[in-house]
Amino acid sequence: MNNLQTNQSRAAECLLEIQRRDQDNRILKQNLVELLAADDFTPVYELADRIRHETVGDEVHIRAIIEFSNICARQCKYCGLNCNHQGIDYYQMTAEEILTTAERAIHAGYKTIVLQSGENPKLNKRWMGHVIKRIVDMGAVVTLSIGELSRQELEFYRECGAERYLLKHETADPEIYAYLHPCGTLEQRTGCLRSIRELGYETGSGFMIGLPGQTLETIAEDLILLKELGCKMAGIGPFIPHPDTELADEAAGSPELTKRAVALTRILIPDANLPVTTALGVVEKSGGQKSPDETAGADRAENAFACGANVVMKKVTPDEYKEAYEIYPAQLDKTNIEEDRKLLEQQILALGRIPV
Ligand code: 5AD
């Protein structure tokens, strides 16, 4: 047997093994690392796509994100909203602005509204609860993405009707986590994710590809952690250096490795909701618009949904706020809630999938 054949059959063995349930985590990790490094990943993409088709079907869920405030108390080293940065143009949308935006999005066909913001310990809980209830009353599912909260706060928002919660663990390596996040530990993060799950939220986590110090072992641990936390949603995106951060000179994460991690997540958690993250931005790219993917030096303009993904997030944040929500540099087009949704639906249909 030549080397290529040996590699391919080894990859096939790893694939079969990771599909086996209750696999010892040490062996699982080794297999994941071998697959992430495989010369030819095609069989893994094909399996992920087949599992996606058989479990969650051909539908692609389009979620609307309202970035309602960029106020953040954290100092995450990679993020443009780090509270140590000068020159952030802080905003907080009013309840009325949020509700009007949500109403328009629902009218345009969105069934889920993702309320996202920086982590603001001073956020008024009653105000937030009221906003959640009003959107639930409009008939939409509310997903929250507002940072690490106390169990009491999480419980309150759950009672107000929020059904899903997104809190990325960012990296499963405790040392890399501590270096990147002066304001917290991985243990606190996973503790919060466990509370989220126990309170009956559909739990979402995720991580970045290409963080300084990250290896294929780290990514394998990230994948195993997603499964251990009982995640039903996972956002995996490439790290994109923000020029105003300490990590400005680091290289961007690899889009190929990002897609490999998404495919392996589909295999490990077959019924998960997996977005093509905005940072990957390939759908927008295939629509002829510039996307952050180009900043990241991506070279694949093909179907990003072919790696096992079944969700796409679309910003519906009003233009006056959109640019101030700069987590990473991206070229933002003007928001037109109805037109943007129609275009996305057409792009999804063109890929042979069903927009919902
Ligand atoms: N590059 C890519 N993703 C980033 N995020 C924050 N900063 C960056 C960056 N520079 C992601 C993190 C965070 C989410 C809000 O955005 O995963 O959880």
Coordinates of C-alpha atoms and ligand atoms in Angstrom, one line a residue:
M1 CA 0.0 0.0 0.0
N2 CA 1.3 3.5 -0.8
N3 CA 1.3 6.3 1.7
L4 CA -1.8 8.0 0.3
Q5 CA -3.8 4.8 0.6
T6 CA -2.5 4.3 4.1
N7 CA -3.6 7.8 5.1
Q8 CA -7.0 7.3 3.5
S9 CA -7.7 4.0 5.2
R10 CA -6.5 5.4 8.5
A11 CA -8.9 8.4 8.0
A12 CA -11.8 5.9 7.3
E13 CA -11.0 4.0 10.5
C14 CA -11.0 7.2 12.5
L15 CA -14.3 8.2 11.1
L16 CA -15.9 4.8 11.9
E17 CA -14.5 5.1 15.4
I18 CA -15.7 8.6 16.2
Q19 CA -19.2 7.4 15.1
R20 CA -19.2 4.7 17.8
R21 CA -21.0 5.9 20.9
D22 CA -19.5 6.2 24.4
Q23 CA -16.0 6.2 23.0
D24 CA -13.2 6.8 25.5
N25 CA -12.4 10.5 25.3
R26 CA -8.7 9.9 24.9
I27 CA -9.1 7.8 21.8
L28 CA -11.8 10.1 20.5
K29 CA -9.4 13.0 20.8
Q30 CA -6.6 11.2 18.9
N31 CA -9.0 10.3 16.1
L32 CA -10.3 13.8 15.9
V33 CA -6.8 15.2 15.6
E34 CA -5.9 12.7 12.9
L35 CA -9.0 13.7 11.0
L36 CA -8.4 17.4 11.4
A37 CA -5.0 16.9 9.9
A38 CA -6.1 14.5 7.1
D39 CA -4.7 15.2 3.6
D40 CA -8.1 14.5 2.0
F41 CA -11.1 15.5 4.2
T42 CA -13.6 14.8 1.4
P43 CA -15.0 11.6 3.0
V44 CA -15.6 13.4 6.3
Y45 CA -17.5 16.3 4.5
E46 CA -19.6 13.7 2.7
L47 CA -20.5 11.9 5.9
A48 CA -21.3 15.1 7.7
D49 CA -23.5 16.2 4.8
R50 CA -25.3 12.9 4.8
I51 CA -25.9 13.0 8.5
R52 CA -27.1 16.5 8.2
H53 CA -29.6 15.5 5.5
E54 CA -30.8 12.5 7.5
T55 CA -31.2 14.2 10.9
V56 CA -32.1 17.8 10.4
G57 CA -33.0 17.6 6.7
D58 CA -32.5 20.1 3.9
E59 CA -33.9 23.1 5.7
V60 CA -31.6 26.1 6.4
H61 CA -32.9 28.2 9.3
I62 CA -32.3 31.9 8.9
R63 CA -32.1 33.7 12.2
A64 CA -32.3 37.5 12.7
I65 CA -29.7 39.0 15.0
I66 CA -30.4 42.3 16.7
E67 CA -27.1 43.6 18.3
F68 CA -29.0 45.8 20.8
S69 CA -26.0 47.2 22.7
N70 CA -22.2 47.2 22.4
I71 CA -21.7 48.0 26.1
C72 CA -19.4 45.4 27.5
A73 CA -17.5 45.1 30.8
R74 CA -15.1 42.4 29.6
Q75 CA -11.6 42.7 28.3
C76 CA -11.4 39.7 25.9
K77 CA -8.1 40.2 24.1
Y78 CA -9.4 39.4 20.6
C79 CA -12.6 41.5 20.7
G80 CA -13.1 45.0 19.3
L81 CA -15.6 45.7 22.2
N82 CA -13.0 45.2 24.9
C83 CA -13.8 47.8 27.5
N84 CA -10.2 49.1 27.6
H85 CA -10.5 50.3 24.0
Q86 CA -10.6 54.0 23.3
G87 CA -13.0 55.4 20.8
I88 CA -15.9 52.9 21.0
D89 CA -19.1 54.7 20.1
Y90 CA -21.3 53.2 22.8
Y91 CA -25.0 52.6 22.3
Q92 CA -28.0 50.9 23.7
M93 CA -31.1 50.6 21.6
T94 CA -34.4 51.5 23.3
A95 CA -37.0 48.9 23.9
E96 CA -39.1 50.5 21.2
E97 CA -36.3 50.4 18.6
I98 CA -35.7 46.7 19.4
L99 CA -39.4 45.8 19.2
T100 CA -39.9 47.7 15.9
T101 CA -36.8 45.9 14.4
A102 CA -38.1 42.5 15.7
E103 CA -41.5 43.2 14.3
R104 CA -40.2 44.0 10.9
A105 CA -38.0 40.9 10.9
I106 CA -40.9 38.7 11.9
H107 CA -43.0 40.3 9.1
A108 CA -40.2 39.6 6.7
G109 CA -40.3 35.9 7.6
Y110 CA -37.9 35.4 10.5
K111 CA -39.1 33.0 13.1
T112 CA -36.2 33.4 15.6
I113 CA -34.9 36.7 17.0
V114 CA -31.4 36.5 18.5
L115 CA -30.9 39.3 21.0
Q116 CA -27.1 39.9 21.3
S117 CA -25.1 42.4 23.2
G118 CA -21.9 42.9 25.1
E119 CA -21.8 41.7 28.7
N120 CA -23.3 44.5 30.7
P121 CA -23.6 43.8 34.5
K122 CA -25.7 47.0 34.7
L123 CA -28.3 45.8 32.2
N124 CA -31.8 46.4 33.7
K125 CA -33.3 43.0 34.2
R126 CA -36.9 44.1 34.2
W127 CA -36.4 46.0 31.0
M128 CA -34.7 43.0 29.4
G129 CA -37.5 40.7 30.6
H130 CA -40.1 43.0 29.2
V131 CA -38.4 43.1 25.8
I132 CA -38.2 39.3 25.7
K133 CA -41.9 38.9 26.6
R134 CA -43.0 41.3 24.0
I135 CA -41.0 39.5 21.2
V136 CA -42.3 36.1 22.4
D137 CA -45.9 37.6 22.2
M138 CA -45.2 38.5 18.6
G139 CA -44.8 34.7 18.0
A140 CA -41.1 34.5 17.6
V141 CA -38.6 32.3 19.4
V142 CA -36.1 34.4 21.4
T143 CA -32.5 33.4 21.6
L144 CA -30.3 35.3 24.1
S145 CA -26.6 36.0 23.6
I146 CA -25.7 38.5 26.3
G147 CA -22.8 36.9 28.1
E148 CA -22.3 35.1 31.4
L149 CA -25.1 35.7 33.8
S150 CA -26.0 34.5 37.3
R151 CA -28.3 31.5 37.6
Q152 CA -31.0 33.8 38.9
E153 CA -30.9 36.1 35.9
L154 CA -30.8 33.1 33.5
E155 CA -33.8 31.7 35.3
F156 CA -35.7 35.0 35.2
Y157 CA -35.2 35.3 31.4
R158 CA -36.2 31.7 30.9
E159 CA -39.5 32.5 32.8
C160 CA -39.9 35.5 30.5
G161 CA -40.0 33.1 27.6
A162 CA -36.4 33.0 26.2
E163 CA -35.9 29.5 24.8
R164 CA -32.3 29.4 23.6
Y165 CA -29.0 30.8 24.9
L166 CA -25.7 31.2 23.1
L167 CA -22.5 31.5 25.1
K168 CA -19.3 30.4 23.3
H169 CA -16.7 28.7 25.4
E170 CA -14.2 30.2 22.9
T171 CA -11.4 27.7 23.7
A172 CA -11.3 24.5 25.7
D173 CA -7.7 25.1 26.8
P174 CA -7.8 26.6 30.3
E175 CA -4.4 28.4 29.8
I176 CA -5.3 29.9 26.5
Y177 CA -8.7 30.8 28.0
A178 CA -7.1 32.6 30.9
Y179 CA -4.6 34.4 28.7
L180 CA -7.4 35.7 26.4
H181 CA -9.9 36.5 29.1
P182 CA -8.5 38.5 32.0
C183 CA -12.1 38.7 33.4
G184 CA -12.9 35.0 33.9
T185 CA -12.0 31.4 33.8
L186 CA -13.0 28.5 31.6
E187 CA -14.5 26.9 34.7
Q188 CA -16.8 29.8 35.2
R189 CA -17.7 29.7 31.6
T190 CA -18.6 26.0 31.5
G191 CA -20.4 26.4 34.9
C192 CA -22.6 29.0 33.3
L193 CA -23.2 26.8 30.3
R194 CA -24.2 23.9 32.6
S195 CA -26.7 26.2 34.4
I196 CA -28.1 27.3 31.0
R197 CA -28.7 23.7 30.1
E198 CA -30.2 22.7 33.5
L199 CA -32.7 25.6 33.2
G200 CA -34.1 24.1 30.0
Y201 CA -32.6 26.4 27.5
E202 CA -31.5 25.0 24.2
T203 CA -27.8 25.4 24.8
G204 CA -25.4 26.9 22.3
S205 CA -21.6 27.2 22.6
G206 CA -18.8 27.4 20.2
F207 CA -15.2 28.5 19.7
M208 CA -12.8 30.2 17.4
I209 CA -10.3 28.6 15.0
G210 CA -6.8 30.1 14.9
L211 CA -6.5 31.6 18.3
P212 CA -2.8 32.1 19.4
G213 CA -1.4 28.9 21.0
Q214 CA -4.2 26.7 19.6
T215 CA -3.3 23.3 18.2
L216 CA -5.3 20.5 16.6
E217 CA -5.4 18.9 20.0
T218 CA -7.1 22.1 21.4
I219 CA -9.7 21.9 18.6
A220 CA -10.3 18.2 19.3
E221 CA -10.9 19.2 23.0
D222 CA -13.2 22.0 21.9
L223 CA -15.3 19.5 19.9
I224 CA -15.4 17.0 22.9
L225 CA -16.5 19.9 25.2
L226 CA -19.4 20.8 23.0
K227 CA -20.7 17.3 23.2
E228 CA -20.1 17.0 27.0
L229 CA -22.0 20.3 27.6
G230 CA -25.0 18.9 25.8
C231 CA -24.9 21.6 23.2
K232 CA -27.6 21.6 20.6
M233 CA -26.1 24.7 18.8
A234 CA -22.5 25.4 18.1
G235 CA -21.0 28.5 16.4
I236 CA -17.5 27.8 15.1
G237 CA -15.8 30.7 13.4
P238 CA -12.3 31.8 12.3
F239 CA -10.5 34.3 14.5
I240 CA -10.1 37.6 12.7
P241 CA -7.5 40.0 14.1
H242 CA -9.0 43.3 15.0
P243 CA -6.5 46.2 14.4
D244 CA -7.2 47.9 17.7
T245 CA -6.5 44.9 19.9
E246 CA -3.4 43.3 21.3
L247 CA -3.8 40.5 18.8
A248 CA -3.7 42.8 15.8
D249 CA -0.6 41.2 14.3
E250 CA -1.8 37.6 14.7
A251 CA -2.8 35.6 11.7
A252 CA -6.5 35.0 10.9
G253 CA -7.9 31.5 11.4
S254 CA -8.2 29.1 8.6
P255 CA -11.6 28.8 6.9
E256 CA -10.8 25.2 5.8
L257 CA -10.0 24.2 9.4
T258 CA -13.2 26.0 10.5
K259 CA -15.3 23.9 8.1
R260 CA -13.5 20.7 9.2
A261 CA -14.5 21.5 12.8
V262 CA -18.1 22.2 11.7
A263 CA -18.2 18.8 9.9
L264 CA -16.9 16.9 12.9
T265 CA -19.4 18.6 15.1
R266 CA -22.2 17.4 12.9
I267 CA -20.8 13.9 13.2
L268 CA -20.5 14.1 17.0
I269 CA -23.8 15.9 17.6
P270 CA -26.0 14.7 14.7
D271 CA -29.1 16.8 15.5
A272 CA -27.3 20.0 16.3
N273 CA -28.1 23.4 14.8
L274 CA -24.9 24.5 13.2
P275 CA -24.6 28.0 11.8
V276 CA -22.3 29.1 9.0
T277 CA -20.9 31.8 11.2
T278 CA -20.8 35.4 10.0
A279 CA -17.1 35.4 10.2
L280 CA -17.0 32.6 7.6
G281 CA -19.4 34.7 5.5
V282 CA -19.3 32.5 2.5
V283 CA -23.0 32.8 1.6
E284 CA -22.7 36.6 1.4
K285 CA -19.6 36.1 -0.7
S286 CA -21.4 33.9 -3.2
G287 CA -24.0 36.7 -3.5
G288 CA -21.2 38.9 -4.7
Q289 CA -20.8 41.0 -1.6
K290 CA -17.6 41.5 0.2
S291 CA -17.4 39.6 3.4
P292 CA -15.0 39.3 6.4
D293 CA -13.9 36.0 4.9
E294 CA -11.9 38.0 2.4
T295 CA -10.2 39.8 5.3
A296 CA -9.4 36.4 6.6
G297 CA -7.7 35.4 3.4
A298 CA -10.3 32.7 2.5
D299 CA -10.2 31.1 -0.9
R300 CA -13.3 28.9 -0.9
A301 CA -16.3 30.5 -2.5
E302 CA -18.2 27.3 -2.6
N303 CA -21.2 26.2 -0.7
A304 CA -20.5 26.7 3.0
F305 CA -23.5 24.6 3.9
A306 CA -22.0 21.5 2.4
C307 CA -19.9 20.8 5.6
G308 CA -22.9 20.0 7.8
A309 CA -24.2 23.4 8.6
N310 CA -28.0 24.2 8.6
V311 CA -28.3 27.7 10.1
V312 CA -27.4 31.2 9.0
M313 CA -27.5 34.3 11.1
K314 CA -28.4 37.6 9.5
K315 CA -27.9 41.0 11.1
V316 CA -31.0 43.1 11.2
T317 CA -29.4 45.7 13.5
P318 CA -30.4 49.3 12.3
D319 CA -27.6 51.0 10.3
E320 CA -27.0 53.7 12.9
Y321 CA -25.7 51.1 15.3
K322 CA -24.3 48.4 13.1
E323 CA -20.9 49.8 12.7
A324 CA -20.4 50.5 16.4
Y325 CA -20.8 46.7 17.0
E326 CA -17.4 45.9 15.7
I327 CA -16.3 42.7 17.3
Y328 CA -14.0 42.1 14.3
P329 CA -13.4 44.2 11.2
A330 CA -16.0 43.5 8.5
Q331 CA -17.4 45.3 5.6
L332 CA -21.0 45.9 6.5
D333 CA -23.7 46.6 3.9
K334 CA -26.7 48.7 4.7
T335 CA -29.5 46.8 6.4
N336 CA -32.7 46.2 4.4
I337 CA -34.5 43.6 6.5
E338 CA -37.0 42.5 3.8
E339 CA -34.6 42.6 0.8
D340 CA -31.7 40.9 2.7
R341 CA -34.0 38.1 3.7
K342 CA -35.3 37.6 0.2
L343 CA -31.7 37.5 -1.2
L344 CA -30.6 35.0 1.4
E345 CA -33.6 32.8 0.6
Q346 CA -32.8 32.8 -3.1
Q347 CA -29.1 31.9 -2.4
I348 CA -30.2 29.0 -0.2
L349 CA -32.7 27.8 -2.8
A350 CA -29.9 28.0 -5.4
L351 CA -27.9 25.6 -3.3
G352 CA -30.8 23.1 -3.4
R353 CA -31.8 23.7 0.2
I354 CA -35.0 25.0 1.8
P355 CA -34.9 28.4 3.6
V356 CA -37.1 28.6 6.7
Ligands
5AD1 N1 -12.6 37.2 15.5 C1 -13.5 36.3 15.3 N2 -14.5 36.1 16.2 C2 -14.6 36.9 17.2 N3 -15.4 37.0 18.3 C3 -15.1 38.0 19.0 N4 -13.9 38.6 18.6 C4 -13.6 37.9 17.4 C5 -12.6 38.0 16.5 N5 -11.6 39.0 16.6 C6 -16.5 36.1 18.4 C7 -16.4 35.3 19.7 C8 -17.5 35.8 20.5 C9 -18.5 36.3 19.5 C10 -19.4 37.4 20.1 O1 -17.7 36.8 18.5 O2 -16.5 33.9 19.5 O3 -18.2 34.8 21.3

